[in-house]
Amino acid sequence: MTSIRNLSRRGFLNMSAAAGSSLLLPSGMLTSAFAADPLPAIAEEDAVIGFGHVGPITDEGWTWSHHQGLLAVKEAYPNLKNILEVENVPYSADATRTYRQFVSEGANMIFDTSSTGDFLHQVVKRAPEVAFMECNGHNPDLPNLGWYYLAHWYPTYVLGVAAGHLSKTGKLGYVASFPVASVYASTNAFLMGARTVNPDATVQTIVINSWFDPQAATQAGTALIDNGCDFLFGIMDEAGYLQVAESRGVWAAMWNTDIRRYGPNAYVSSIIVDFKDFYVDQVGKRLAGTWAPNQTLLPMGGGVDRDVWGQNVPEEVGKAADEVREKIIGGWSPFVGELKDKDGNVRVEADQKMTEMELYNWDWSVEGVSGLEG
Amino acid sequence: MFSSFRIQRLPSSHPGIALAARLAAIVIALVVAGVGIALAGMNPFDLGARVITASFGSSFGMEDLGVLVIPLILTGLAVAVGQQVGAWNIGAEGQFYAGAFAASAVGLFVPGEGPLILILMFVAGLVGGAAWILIPTLARAYANVNELITTLLLNFVATLLVYYVATGPWRDRSGMANSATPPLSTSVPEFWGIVHWGFPIAIGLAILVGAALAFSRWGYEVRLVGSNPSAAKYAGIPVRKHLIMVMLLSGAIAGLAGMLEIAGTVHRLQGGISNNFGYLGIMVAVLARGSPIGVIFSGAFMALILNSGIVLQTQGLTTSVVLAITGFILFLTAIGDELSYYRITREKPEGAA
């Protein structure tokens, strides 16, 4: 992270209110606002760092990826012995209890890897001497809390291009967890990519109310295929619908890690996530006493990317999608109006480019995506 | 001649023996857990000390316990009250959600804030919980349909209803929260750290219900219905009326637990808020042997166990190990409890006198 622009909080607010343009800097860091008094430096051997995860670190998916980040921190700071890690933190008041426990164990910095929202913020407010970073969080204006996430809509758009080429029916299936912003961004970007190839493509979504429920994901995948979908995508922390796609002979794209061995024939690619450098950087700053609450979206190529194409993906399809990928890395954005929602209302005016914050907080479906909004 | 031993089940166990059996069960469970932890390469004494200091050594830990115990006492009380009239309310989980749902509807859509809204939410919680057990109650009272099944099945309906509104029509569109409603307009005030007024309400309600059951004519009749419905009927007690009233009360108390959790601790309606409190309430009631006053203590015990689980997790024990230890303690406690009803007597051989 070389070019960090430091802004005062008020400066940031003014700027985001005034400017319609993207706030994303090349580093991925949107803003970095210094608290009135930066938290003091700590010696490596005295520091306590806490990680709270939504799932088990053995999930081969989201939590595993964050755990790799923890291991990278350990490697980068060998004298940092005190790293607390709790798996399966539920999205309930138990999350508050877990993070309170981190604080009472003397944590200096705490990462919430799965946006527990208010449950975390209640702790943040009462522990001003602790640095908090919330993954996919939303900043409720607390001086010791920042957030970080991935600009996953770009590689998702790239996968959408591939899906447009690969799908014969033009019906794309999506196994969704909850109707939350990251799922809106994911389904929309996926369809927008596919429509550059097949203008009639649609995305059918089934919401299963979980990030990790192999049985429900399997059922949803089966139902989507029965409905005519021949390409499955979704944000799941496991390989359930990939196995369905493999046995039914359709395509599938995944999230988090390379899990092609669960369905080598069906596997197209995956949204690969990598938090290692980010965690090492953040912990380093906290130790040095230079940490400030920042809002960071890791960009494509710097924390999130598509995976190596699957064995059955024709070379020209991978090439066509990769050309789009290069264009995006070069600075081009596909998320430009005119965009209509599913009811036909114009939501983004012609030639208007969506900002990173608009993409991050996307809460409506583009025309052609069904199943998320009641 | 050999004297023969006989195992005898007593109608009620001596309180001292019951307490001793329970303590023995906890000690055995902790020893076994300690051996397991030692085998896993950690020091069980360090961990034990850590749990105790984390729970009692700071106001932080005590506050956590204070918040955690509120829903446990109330759902435990809901189940215990049902037991008094001979009904197993397995649906405290669903009534918890229904109470939270109704209270949230008030907190989200009734304009204004302050004490009046809080009272409305309180009433909504009670009514929501009672409404959720209404059908199982009537089915049991008029058609003798087993309430174990009906109350249990409605849990899933209530859970999914809350998931639906929290992720669908009522969801927060501000981007500040995932799969939850916006914050409710009104909160139950806190009086000590993060502990809110639900704490004295829960304890007060348990004492009130316990006293009413122990000392009032109503309580006497309810207990008679619970222990022997035929005799109660013969004695001219309105069995059906008592059954209906007490089951509705049970549902209302569970609904209140949901209301207090929403308005005091979570502040937004969303799936997963119950933390299984409804099911844990069954355990709390069993540990209290159906006694409303006992629920205060078994609720506190359960809160301590759950909180220890969180402390142990930050010490590197995985969730599965913590769950196994928790389950083991409760399992042995239940066995110890049951064993305290038995005594071994030595019979003198016949004719030896």
XYZ file of C-alpha atoms in Angstrom:
727
model
C 0.000 0.000 0.000
C 2.056 2.850 -1.252
C -0.177 5.797 -1.897
C -2.374 6.283 1.093
C -4.242 9.487 1.151
C -4.963 10.681 4.628
C -8.116 12.613 5.110
C -9.808 13.932 8.134
C -13.166 12.342 8.813
C -15.009 15.518 7.979
C -12.952 15.877 4.824
C -13.911 12.375 3.822
C -17.584 13.000 4.398
C -17.527 16.222 2.401
C -15.688 14.566 -0.377
C -17.947 11.531 -0.578
C -20.997 13.738 -0.493
C -19.727 16.015 -3.212
C -17.877 13.724 -5.528
C -19.717 11.188 -7.611
C -16.527 9.671 -8.842
C -14.889 6.579 -7.511
C -12.985 6.950 -4.281
C -10.941 3.867 -4.917
C -7.235 4.514 -4.830
C -4.775 2.188 -6.517
C -3.924 0.676 -3.143
C -7.545 -0.270 -2.596
C -7.714 1.927 0.445
C -10.692 4.223 0.121
C -9.919 6.448 3.045
C -7.852 6.390 6.120
C -8.995 8.693 8.840
C -6.810 9.299 11.837
C -8.401 9.256 15.230
C -7.697 12.260 17.422
C -4.981 10.351 19.242
C -3.513 7.398 17.345
C -3.243 4.256 19.447
C 0.284 3.935 20.817
C 2.863 1.485 19.485
C 3.195 -1.933 21.146
C 6.105 -4.325 21.326
C 5.547 -7.471 19.297
C 5.881 -9.747 22.303
C 3.318 -7.767 24.326
C 0.708 -7.476 21.603
C -2.535 -9.444 21.564
C -4.402 -9.791 18.270
C -7.853 -11.365 17.997
C -9.633 -12.984 15.033
C -13.326 -13.963 15.092
C -14.619 -16.158 12.253
C -18.077 -17.087 11.029
C -17.198 -20.717 10.285
C -14.560 -23.366 10.989
C -11.030 -22.687 9.751
C -11.162 -26.043 7.987
C -13.997 -24.966 5.668
C -11.705 -24.668 2.611
C -13.502 -21.426 1.969
C -14.003 -18.029 3.537
C -12.802 -18.787 7.054
C -9.886 -20.862 5.812
C -8.777 -17.869 3.729
C -8.806 -15.548 6.742
C -6.939 -18.157 8.747
C -4.228 -18.099 6.064
C -4.016 -14.367 6.760
C -3.529 -15.098 10.459
C -0.746 -17.545 9.628
C 0.894 -14.892 7.448
C 0.778 -12.477 10.392
C 2.444 -15.084 12.592
C 5.159 -15.555 10.020
C 5.728 -11.836 9.531
C 5.925 -11.097 13.263
C 7.552 -14.140 14.861
C 7.596 -12.589 18.336
C 3.871 -12.006 18.250
C 2.842 -15.020 20.313
C -0.562 -13.949 21.466
C -3.034 -14.409 18.633
C -6.535 -15.321 19.761
C -8.795 -17.045 17.265
C -12.419 -18.120 17.683
C -14.304 -20.069 15.048
C -18.060 -20.323 14.480
C -18.927 -16.947 15.988
C -22.703 -16.804 15.536
C -24.549 -13.776 14.222
C -26.181 -13.144 17.593
C -25.447 -11.647 20.988
C -22.890 -14.435 21.395
C -20.727 -12.471 18.974
C -20.783 -9.540 21.406
C -19.730 -11.884 24.209
C -16.903 -13.312 22.132
C -15.473 -9.903 21.214
C -15.889 -8.650 24.794
C -13.874 -11.653 25.855
C -11.134 -10.701 23.387
C -11.042 -7.241 24.947
C -10.857 -8.593 28.467
C -7.994 -10.863 27.357
C -6.160 -7.656 26.538
C -6.469 -7.619 22.752
C -4.890 -4.582 21.052
C -6.417 -5.252 17.659
C -9.433 -7.312 16.680
C -10.516 -8.546 13.256
C -14.141 -9.535 12.774
C -13.933 -11.526 9.561
C -17.660 -11.699 8.908
C -19.424 -8.423 9.696
C -21.330 -9.054 12.889
C -22.473 -5.434 12.742
C -24.073 -4.029 15.865
C -22.933 -7.018 17.886
C -19.369 -5.905 17.251
C -20.071 -2.174 17.437
C -21.421 -2.530 20.980
C -17.968 -3.776 21.962
C -16.127 -1.175 19.887
C -17.878 1.650 21.710
C -16.774 0.356 25.093
C -13.183 -0.397 24.145
C -11.724 2.833 22.707
C -8.158 1.627 23.272
C -8.595 -1.341 20.931
C -8.327 -1.191 17.136
C -11.181 -2.964 15.341
C -11.474 -3.969 11.699
C -14.720 -5.436 10.413
C -14.766 -7.395 7.178
C -17.644 -6.298 4.933
C -18.530 -3.900 7.723
C -20.202 -0.557 7.648
C -18.651 2.269 9.517
C -20.987 3.689 12.141
C -18.536 6.520 12.714
C -16.563 5.111 15.608
C -13.002 6.417 15.960
C -11.446 2.982 16.523
C -13.308 0.966 13.864
C -12.583 0.486 10.186
C -13.734 -1.987 7.563
C -12.281 -3.932 4.672
C -13.719 -6.003 1.882
C -13.103 -7.121 -1.666
C -14.098 -5.478 -4.930
C -15.414 -8.920 -5.887
C -17.836 -7.482 -8.468
C -14.993 -7.131 -10.978
C -13.846 -10.778 -11.121
C -17.528 -11.740 -10.856
C -18.187 -9.721 -14.004
C -15.346 -11.624 -15.655
C -16.934 -14.939 -14.636
C -20.212 -13.616 -16.017
C -18.571 -13.122 -19.414
C -17.401 -16.735 -19.314
C -20.887 -17.857 -18.257
C -22.380 -15.984 -21.201
C -20.167 -17.984 -23.539
C -20.634 -21.340 -21.817
C -24.375 -21.350 -21.079
C -26.526 -22.690 -23.918
C -29.886 -21.932 -22.324
C -28.916 -18.462 -21.145
C -30.443 -19.377 -17.791
C -27.906 -18.856 -15.042
C -28.602 -20.173 -11.531
C -27.436 -18.505 -8.346
C -27.343 -20.067 -4.857
C -27.569 -17.078 -2.505
C -27.129 -16.826 1.234
C -29.090 -13.716 2.186
C -30.393 -10.752 0.199
C -27.485 -8.579 1.339
C -25.394 -6.045 -0.540
C -22.591 -8.423 -1.489
C -25.128 -10.827 -2.986
C -26.857 -8.044 -4.945
C -23.500 -6.901 -6.290
C -22.528 -10.468 -7.099
C -25.727 -11.441 -8.960
C -25.870 -8.116 -10.809
C -22.221 -8.159 -11.875
C -22.545 -11.787 -12.936
C -25.544 -11.078 -15.161
C -24.072 -7.872 -16.594
C -20.980 -9.826 -17.634
C -23.063 -12.596 -19.186
C -25.267 -10.146 -21.085
C -22.292 -8.724 -22.936
C -22.255 -12.101 -24.705
C -25.889 -13.188 -24.524
C -28.273 -10.216 -24.165
C -31.142 -12.546 -23.210
C -29.368 -14.180 -20.285
C -31.131 -14.206 -16.904
C -30.080 -15.057 -13.354
C -32.452 -17.089 -11.176
C -31.634 -16.852 -7.498
C -32.530 -19.131 -4.601
C -31.876 -17.780 -1.107
C -30.987 -20.445 1.452
C -30.413 -18.240 4.534
C -26.946 -19.557 5.237
C -23.349 -19.216 4.071
C -22.612 -22.808 4.990
C -25.393 -25.335 4.521
C -24.292 -28.041 2.060
C -27.681 -29.739 2.084
C -29.679 -26.602 1.328
C -27.143 -25.524 -1.306
C -27.396 -28.940 -2.933
C -31.191 -28.751 -3.014
C -31.088 -25.223 -4.395
C -28.612 -26.261 -7.094
C -30.800 -29.192 -8.076
C -33.898 -26.987 -8.257
C -32.090 -24.433 -10.428
C -30.925 -27.101 -12.851
C -34.445 -28.573 -12.954
C -35.569 -25.068 -13.917
C -33.335 -25.098 -16.959
C -30.184 -23.455 -15.614
C -26.981 -24.852 -17.082
C -24.526 -22.663 -15.164
C -24.506 -22.356 -11.366
C -22.861 -19.638 -9.328
C -23.245 -18.417 -5.750
C -21.483 -17.286 -2.599
C -21.117 -20.410 -0.515
C -18.374 -21.501 1.843
C -18.508 -25.100 0.614
C -18.741 -27.142 -2.582
C -22.322 -28.478 -2.387
C -23.707 -27.132 -5.645
C -20.454 -27.819 -7.501
C -21.003 -31.517 -6.854
C -24.576 -31.222 -8.134
C -23.327 -29.489 -11.282
C -20.725 -32.210 -11.776
C -23.271 -35.016 -11.535
C -25.833 -33.239 -13.715
C -23.327 -32.220 -16.357
C -23.666 -28.424 -16.105
C -21.125 -25.660 -15.371
C -20.390 -24.147 -11.966
C -18.314 -21.259 -10.624
C -17.443 -20.935 -6.956
C -16.161 -18.578 -4.256
C -13.167 -18.276 -1.918
C -10.707 -20.988 -2.924
C -9.763 -23.457 -5.607
C -12.066 -26.431 -4.935
C -12.077 -27.868 -8.429
C -11.378 -31.362 -7.214
C -15.009 -31.641 -6.020
C -16.205 -31.276 -9.595
C -13.321 -31.093 -12.060
C -15.534 -31.312 -15.148
C -18.061 -28.709 -14.034
C -15.557 -26.263 -12.541
C -15.230 -23.029 -14.470
C -13.436 -20.766 -11.996
C -13.795 -19.230 -8.585
C -13.676 -15.833 -6.908
C -10.375 -16.351 -5.117
C -9.823 -14.277 -2.010
C -6.525 -13.477 -0.315
C -6.228 -11.389 2.848
C -2.625 -12.216 3.761
C -0.922 -8.983 2.730
C -3.735 -6.894 4.155
C -3.576 -8.493 7.582
C 0.211 -8.271 7.736
C -0.009 -4.598 6.793
C -2.709 -3.761 9.331
C -1.073 -5.602 12.226
C 2.244 -3.983 11.351
C 0.692 -0.542 11.515
C -0.957 -1.291 14.824
C 2.335 -2.476 16.301
C 4.113 0.606 15.001
C 1.454 2.914 16.403
C 0.547 4.242 12.963
C -2.763 2.420 12.532
C -5.779 4.509 11.698
C -9.307 3.271 11.062
C -9.485 2.802 7.317
C -12.039 1.695 4.763
C -10.361 -0.634 2.342
C -11.650 -2.508 -0.690
C -9.018 -4.934 -1.910
C -8.970 -4.603 -5.714
C -8.945 -7.280 -8.379
C -5.384 -8.527 -8.579
C -4.675 -7.346 -5.033
C -6.741 -9.604 -2.807
C -9.495 -10.895 -5.050
C -9.343 -12.467 -8.498
C -10.696 -15.210 -10.721
C -9.118 -18.645 -10.416
C -7.233 -20.503 -13.158
C -9.893 -21.643 -15.642
C -11.295 -25.160 -15.303
C -10.035 -28.049 -17.420
C -13.127 -28.123 -19.668
C -13.382 -24.397 -20.263
C -12.516 -23.836 -23.950
C -9.400 -21.766 -24.393
C -11.149 -19.040 -26.390
C -13.739 -18.570 -23.623
C -11.059 -18.109 -20.998
C -9.268 -15.736 -23.325
C -12.349 -13.644 -24.025
C -13.057 -13.316 -20.304
C -9.430 -12.522 -19.514
C -9.464 -9.684 -22.028
C -12.240 -8.100 -19.996
C -10.223 -8.740 -16.851
C -7.227 -6.908 -18.306
C -9.427 -4.006 -19.285
C -10.795 -3.696 -15.751
C -7.335 -3.882 -14.205
C -6.384 -1.148 -16.642
C -8.973 1.105 -15.072
C -12.123 0.493 -17.103
C -15.376 -0.038 -15.207
C -18.245 -2.082 -16.605
C -20.668 -0.611 -14.085
C -21.842 2.340 -16.095
C -25.442 3.408 -16.779
C -27.943 3.179 -18.050
C -28.999 0.494 -15.581
C -32.591 -0.436 -14.860
C -33.926 -2.377 -11.897
C -36.218 -5.362 -12.237
C -39.292 -3.114 -12.401
C -37.858 -1.162 -15.303
C -36.994 1.996 -13.346
C -33.772 3.684 -14.358
C -31.484 3.466 -11.319
C -28.218 4.602 -12.874
C -28.443 7.296 -15.532
C -26.810 6.829 -18.909
C -23.014 7.205 -18.875
C -22.966 7.589 -15.114
C -20.326 5.390 -13.480
C -21.243 3.689 -10.231
C -18.869 4.556 -7.391
C -17.115 1.892 -5.369
C -19.367 2.743 -2.435
C -22.470 2.334 -4.595
C -21.201 -1.053 -5.735
C -20.340 -1.989 -2.157
C -23.804 -1.014 -0.922
C -25.783 -2.287 -3.915
C -29.289 -3.078 -2.686
C -31.399 -3.627 -5.786
C -31.438 -6.177 -8.603
C -30.761 -5.232 -12.192
C -33.387 -6.251 -14.738
C -32.953 -9.960 -15.406
C -32.023 -11.054 -11.877
C -34.950 -12.706 -10.109
C -35.460 -14.145 -6.646
C -33.759 -11.649 -4.336
C -36.467 -9.073 -3.822
C -39.940 -10.013 -2.636
C -27.732 -65.949 55.041
C -26.919 -63.067 52.750
C -28.731 -59.855 53.214
C -30.070 -58.569 49.896
C -29.824 -55.036 48.598
C -32.727 -53.366 46.982
C -32.922 -50.195 44.918
C -35.872 -48.125 45.843
C -37.288 -45.110 44.061
C -38.591 -42.433 46.351
C -41.499 -40.192 45.462
C -39.343 -37.181 46.201
C -35.645 -36.852 46.858
C -34.133 -35.313 49.904
C -32.967 -31.768 48.996
C -29.543 -32.393 50.539
C -29.031 -35.558 48.566
C -30.242 -33.882 45.395
C -27.768 -31.057 45.882
C -24.952 -33.463 46.654
C -25.763 -35.531 43.558
C -25.673 -32.416 41.449
C -22.365 -31.226 42.849
C -20.887 -34.691 42.389
C -22.062 -34.693 38.769
C -20.438 -31.327 38.099
C -17.191 -32.408 39.738
C -17.081 -35.658 37.761
C -17.812 -33.821 34.530
C -15.088 -31.249 35.225
C -12.570 -33.953 36.082
C -13.327 -35.839 32.876
C -13.188 -32.629 30.869
C -9.917 -31.726 32.586
C -8.392 -35.071 31.667
C -9.525 -34.548 28.102
C -8.019 -31.066 28.001
C -4.778 -32.353 29.510
C -4.643 -35.079 26.872
C -5.067 -32.374 24.238
C -1.898 -30.804 25.604
C -3.331 -27.885 27.561
C -3.286 -27.174 31.254
C -6.789 -27.670 32.655
C -6.017 -25.786 35.892
C -4.881 -22.711 33.987
C -8.003 -22.831 31.864
C -10.214 -23.327 34.908
C -8.626 -20.382 36.658
C -9.047 -18.343 33.511
C -12.752 -19.190 33.335
C -13.279 -18.215 36.952
C -11.381 -14.941 36.750
C -13.015 -14.075 33.440
C -16.499 -14.773 34.810
C -16.244 -13.360 38.315
C -12.985 -11.452 38.432
C -14.168 -8.398 36.564
C -17.323 -6.409 36.142
C -16.943 -7.276 32.443
C -17.549 -10.959 33.119
C -20.310 -10.342 35.641
C -22.103 -8.073 33.180
C -21.909 -10.774 30.522
C -23.462 -13.269 32.917
C -26.125 -10.745 33.894
C -27.213 -10.280 30.295
C -27.018 -13.954 29.404
C -29.111 -15.091 32.347
C -32.189 -13.014 31.440
C -33.494 -15.093 28.513
C -32.404 -18.319 30.194
C -34.437 -17.616 33.323
C -37.468 -16.626 31.294
C -37.492 -19.524 28.825
C -36.724 -21.862 31.733
C -39.617 -20.345 33.639
C -41.886 -20.778 30.621
C -41.132 -24.493 30.455
C -41.322 -24.922 34.246
C -44.725 -23.259 34.417
C -46.041 -25.604 31.746
C -44.710 -28.582 33.691
C -46.727 -27.474 36.716
C -49.943 -28.076 34.837
C -48.636 -31.215 33.180
C -47.829 -29.705 29.777
C -44.448 -29.919 28.041
C -43.927 -26.669 26.224
C -41.123 -27.548 23.793
C -42.024 -24.448 21.821
C -40.390 -21.746 23.933
C -38.045 -21.164 21.010
C -40.923 -20.343 18.683
C -42.714 -18.234 21.291
C -39.448 -16.394 21.911
C -39.299 -15.502 18.213
C -43.004 -14.635 18.115
C -42.602 -12.306 21.097
C -39.540 -10.707 19.513
C -41.433 -10.365 16.236
C -44.454 -8.682 17.840
C -42.308 -6.369 19.963
C -40.242 -5.434 16.915
C -43.379 -4.593 14.968
C -44.189 -2.056 17.676
C -40.624 -0.765 17.888
C -40.343 -0.361 14.123
C -43.751 0.890 13.064
C -45.458 2.641 15.973
C -44.320 6.252 15.817
C -42.683 7.859 18.826
C -40.353 6.547 21.472
C -39.980 6.440 25.213
C -41.729 4.652 28.049
C -45.092 4.353 26.310
C -43.591 2.518 23.334
C -41.607 0.352 25.723
C -44.789 -0.666 27.547
C -46.473 -1.397 24.226
C -43.507 -3.538 23.203
C -43.669 -5.342 26.528
C -47.356 -6.143 26.023
C -46.732 -7.105 22.391
C -44.049 -9.554 23.507
C -46.394 -11.210 25.986
C -49.275 -11.356 23.493
C -47.024 -12.583 20.674
C -45.718 -15.464 22.774
C -49.186 -16.374 24.013
C -50.617 -16.223 20.491
C -47.925 -18.601 19.270
C -48.947 -21.267 21.784
C -52.688 -20.653 21.348
C -53.306 -23.330 18.722
C -51.311 -26.057 20.513
C -53.121 -25.092 23.729
C -56.604 -25.354 22.248
C -55.657 -28.554 20.424
C -54.474 -30.060 23.682
C -57.410 -28.790 25.736
C -60.188 -29.732 23.351
C -58.827 -32.531 21.161
C -56.119 -33.949 23.421
C -53.467 -33.403 20.729
C -50.012 -33.899 22.233
C -48.485 -30.451 22.791
C -44.953 -31.878 22.573
C -45.307 -32.195 18.819
C -47.400 -29.120 18.062
C -45.315 -26.676 20.073
C -42.098 -28.120 18.644
C -43.195 -27.842 15.029
C -44.308 -24.247 15.409
C -40.723 -23.358 16.376
C -39.632 -23.776 12.791
C -42.489 -21.656 11.531
C -41.618 -18.802 13.891
C -37.902 -18.999 13.121
C -38.503 -18.862 9.393
C -41.044 -16.069 9.785
C -38.426 -13.934 11.532
C -35.778 -14.810 8.932
C -38.237 -13.853 6.225
C -39.199 -10.428 7.566
C -35.641 -9.610 8.650
C -34.169 -10.427 5.234
C -37.237 -9.408 3.230
C -39.912 -6.793 3.844
C -38.513 -5.357 7.095
C -34.819 -5.482 6.231
C -32.549 -2.531 6.835
C -32.006 -0.826 3.498
C -29.503 1.685 4.803
C -26.587 -0.664 4.190
C -25.657 -0.536 7.867
C -26.702 -4.078 8.685
C -26.845 -7.428 6.958
C -30.061 -9.415 7.084
C -31.582 -7.490 9.969
C -34.263 -4.879 10.461
C -33.356 -1.261 11.232
C -32.709 -0.549 14.925
C -35.821 -0.438 17.077
C -36.919 3.011 18.209
C -36.829 2.158 21.893
C -34.522 0.152 24.145
C -34.858 -1.322 27.591
C -32.535 0.923 29.622
C -29.326 -0.463 31.069
C -28.698 -0.078 34.768
C -25.279 -1.652 35.250
C -22.810 -1.757 32.381
C -24.553 -3.694 29.647
C -27.087 -5.301 32.005
C -30.569 -3.953 31.338
C -33.775 -3.905 33.357
C -34.774 -7.274 31.949
C -32.629 -8.745 34.728
C -34.796 -7.686 37.699
C -37.901 -8.315 35.618
C -36.874 -11.920 34.940
C -36.004 -12.631 38.564
C -39.072 -10.822 39.855
C -41.343 -12.731 37.510
C -39.854 -16.073 38.559
C -40.429 -15.218 42.231
C -43.945 -13.945 41.547
C -44.957 -17.044 39.582
C -43.298 -19.294 42.148
C -45.142 -17.601 44.993
C -48.476 -17.719 43.181
C -48.067 -21.421 42.520
C -46.982 -22.187 46.067
C -49.350 -20.054 48.081
C -52.465 -19.152 46.116
C -55.595 -21.231 45.652
C -55.032 -20.929 41.911
C -51.540 -22.352 42.329
C -52.815 -25.231 44.397
C -55.415 -26.113 41.789
C -52.897 -25.862 38.969
C -50.480 -28.169 40.741
C -53.290 -30.629 41.401
C -54.239 -30.599 37.718
C -50.619 -31.193 36.852
C -50.055 -34.104 39.200
C -53.413 -35.833 38.876
C -55.918 -34.485 36.338
C -58.547 -37.127 37.124
C -58.509 -36.354 40.813
C -58.611 -32.639 40.044
C -61.627 -33.134 37.830
C -63.319 -35.229 40.498
C -62.676 -32.476 42.992
C -64.537 -30.051 40.776
C -61.481 -28.100 39.612
C -61.891 -26.601 36.107
C -59.085 -28.631 34.563
C -59.448 -27.323 31.033
C -59.553 -23.703 32.098
C -56.388 -24.052 34.165
C -54.623 -25.927 31.383
C -55.446 -23.199 28.869
C -54.515 -20.323 31.168
C -51.223 -21.830 32.268
C -50.132 -22.816 28.781
C -50.894 -19.312 27.549
C -48.925 -17.918 30.491
C -46.040 -20.190 29.545
C -46.080 -18.885 25.985
C -46.348 -15.294 27.158
C -43.272 -15.650 29.397
C -41.245 -17.084 26.515
C -42.493 -14.244 24.331
C -41.347 -11.770 26.961
C -37.896 -13.358 26.805
C -37.855 -12.603 23.091
C -39.035 -9.040 23.651
C -36.341 -8.341 26.253
C -33.626 -9.882 24.094
C -34.663 -7.694 21.174
C -35.264 -4.488 23.097
C -32.487 -4.904 25.667
C -29.618 -6.755 24.029
C -29.860 -7.038 20.239
C -31.865 -3.910 19.256
C -32.685 -5.241 15.783
C -34.877 -8.147 14.712
C -32.982 -10.825 12.821
C -32.683 -14.566 12.431
C -30.562 -16.356 14.999
C -31.365 -14.006 17.866
C -32.693 -16.819 20.010
C -29.276 -18.481 20.366
C -31.286 -21.647 21.139
C -32.531 -20.035 24.340
C -35.883 -21.771 23.845
C -34.306 -25.206 23.814
C -31.854 -24.338 26.576
C -34.904 -23.288 28.595
C -36.037 -26.918 28.607
C -32.696 -27.843 30.140
C -32.929 -25.005 32.646
C -36.387 -26.162 33.709
C -35.295 -29.787 34.009
C -32.288 -28.788 36.104
C -34.614 -26.749 38.303
C -36.954 -29.743 38.488
C -39.808 -27.589 37.318
C -39.485 -25.161 40.216
C -39.986 -21.511 39.193
C -37.638 -20.294 41.926
C -35.126 -23.005 41.062
C -35.079 -21.673 37.508
C -33.238 -18.574 38.743
C -30.369 -20.729 39.961
C -30.300 -23.226 37.126
C -30.531 -20.312 34.696
C -27.506 -18.734 36.356
C -25.681 -22.063 36.203
C -26.475 -22.395 32.519
C -25.320 -18.833 31.871
C -22.037 -19.602 33.616
C -21.535 -22.716 31.484
C -22.329 -20.895 28.238
C -20.081 -17.993 29.145
C -17.270 -20.366 30.101
C -17.626 -21.816 26.633
C -16.837 -18.420 25.151
C -13.877 -17.914 27.479
C -12.501 -21.342 26.584
C -12.853 -20.646 22.872
C -10.623 -17.601 23.089
C -8.119 -19.869 24.831
C -7.880 -22.048 21.768
C -10.371 -24.798 22.490
C -12.547 -25.398 19.458
C -16.299 -25.000 19.540
C -16.836 -28.734 19.317
C -14.754 -29.417 22.420
C -16.538 -26.674 24.329
C -19.926 -28.016 23.241
C -18.923 -31.520 24.250
C -17.851 -30.360 27.720
C -21.033 -28.322 28.142
C -23.211 -31.199 27.049
C -21.337 -33.587 29.304
C -21.832 -31.427 32.392
C -25.545 -31.115 31.722
C -25.873 -34.804 30.919
C -24.222 -35.905 34.156
C -26.186 -33.346 36.148
C -29.424 -34.746 34.784
C -28.325 -38.298 35.652
C -27.229 -37.256 39.133
C -30.548 -35.566 39.576
C -32.476 -38.655 38.651
C -30.275 -40.892 40.799
C -30.992 -38.771 43.841
C -34.517 -40.210 43.767
C -33.172 -43.660 44.498
C -31.820 -45.168 47.587
C -30.265 -48.473 48.265
C -31.774 -50.265 51.168
C -30.581 -53.380 52.806
C -33.358 -55.767 53.493
C -33.148 -58.079 56.334
C -33.621 -61.654 55.167
C -37.041 -62.982 55.954
C -37.344 -64.677 59.234
C -34.089 -63.248 60.495
C -35.870 -61.173 63.040
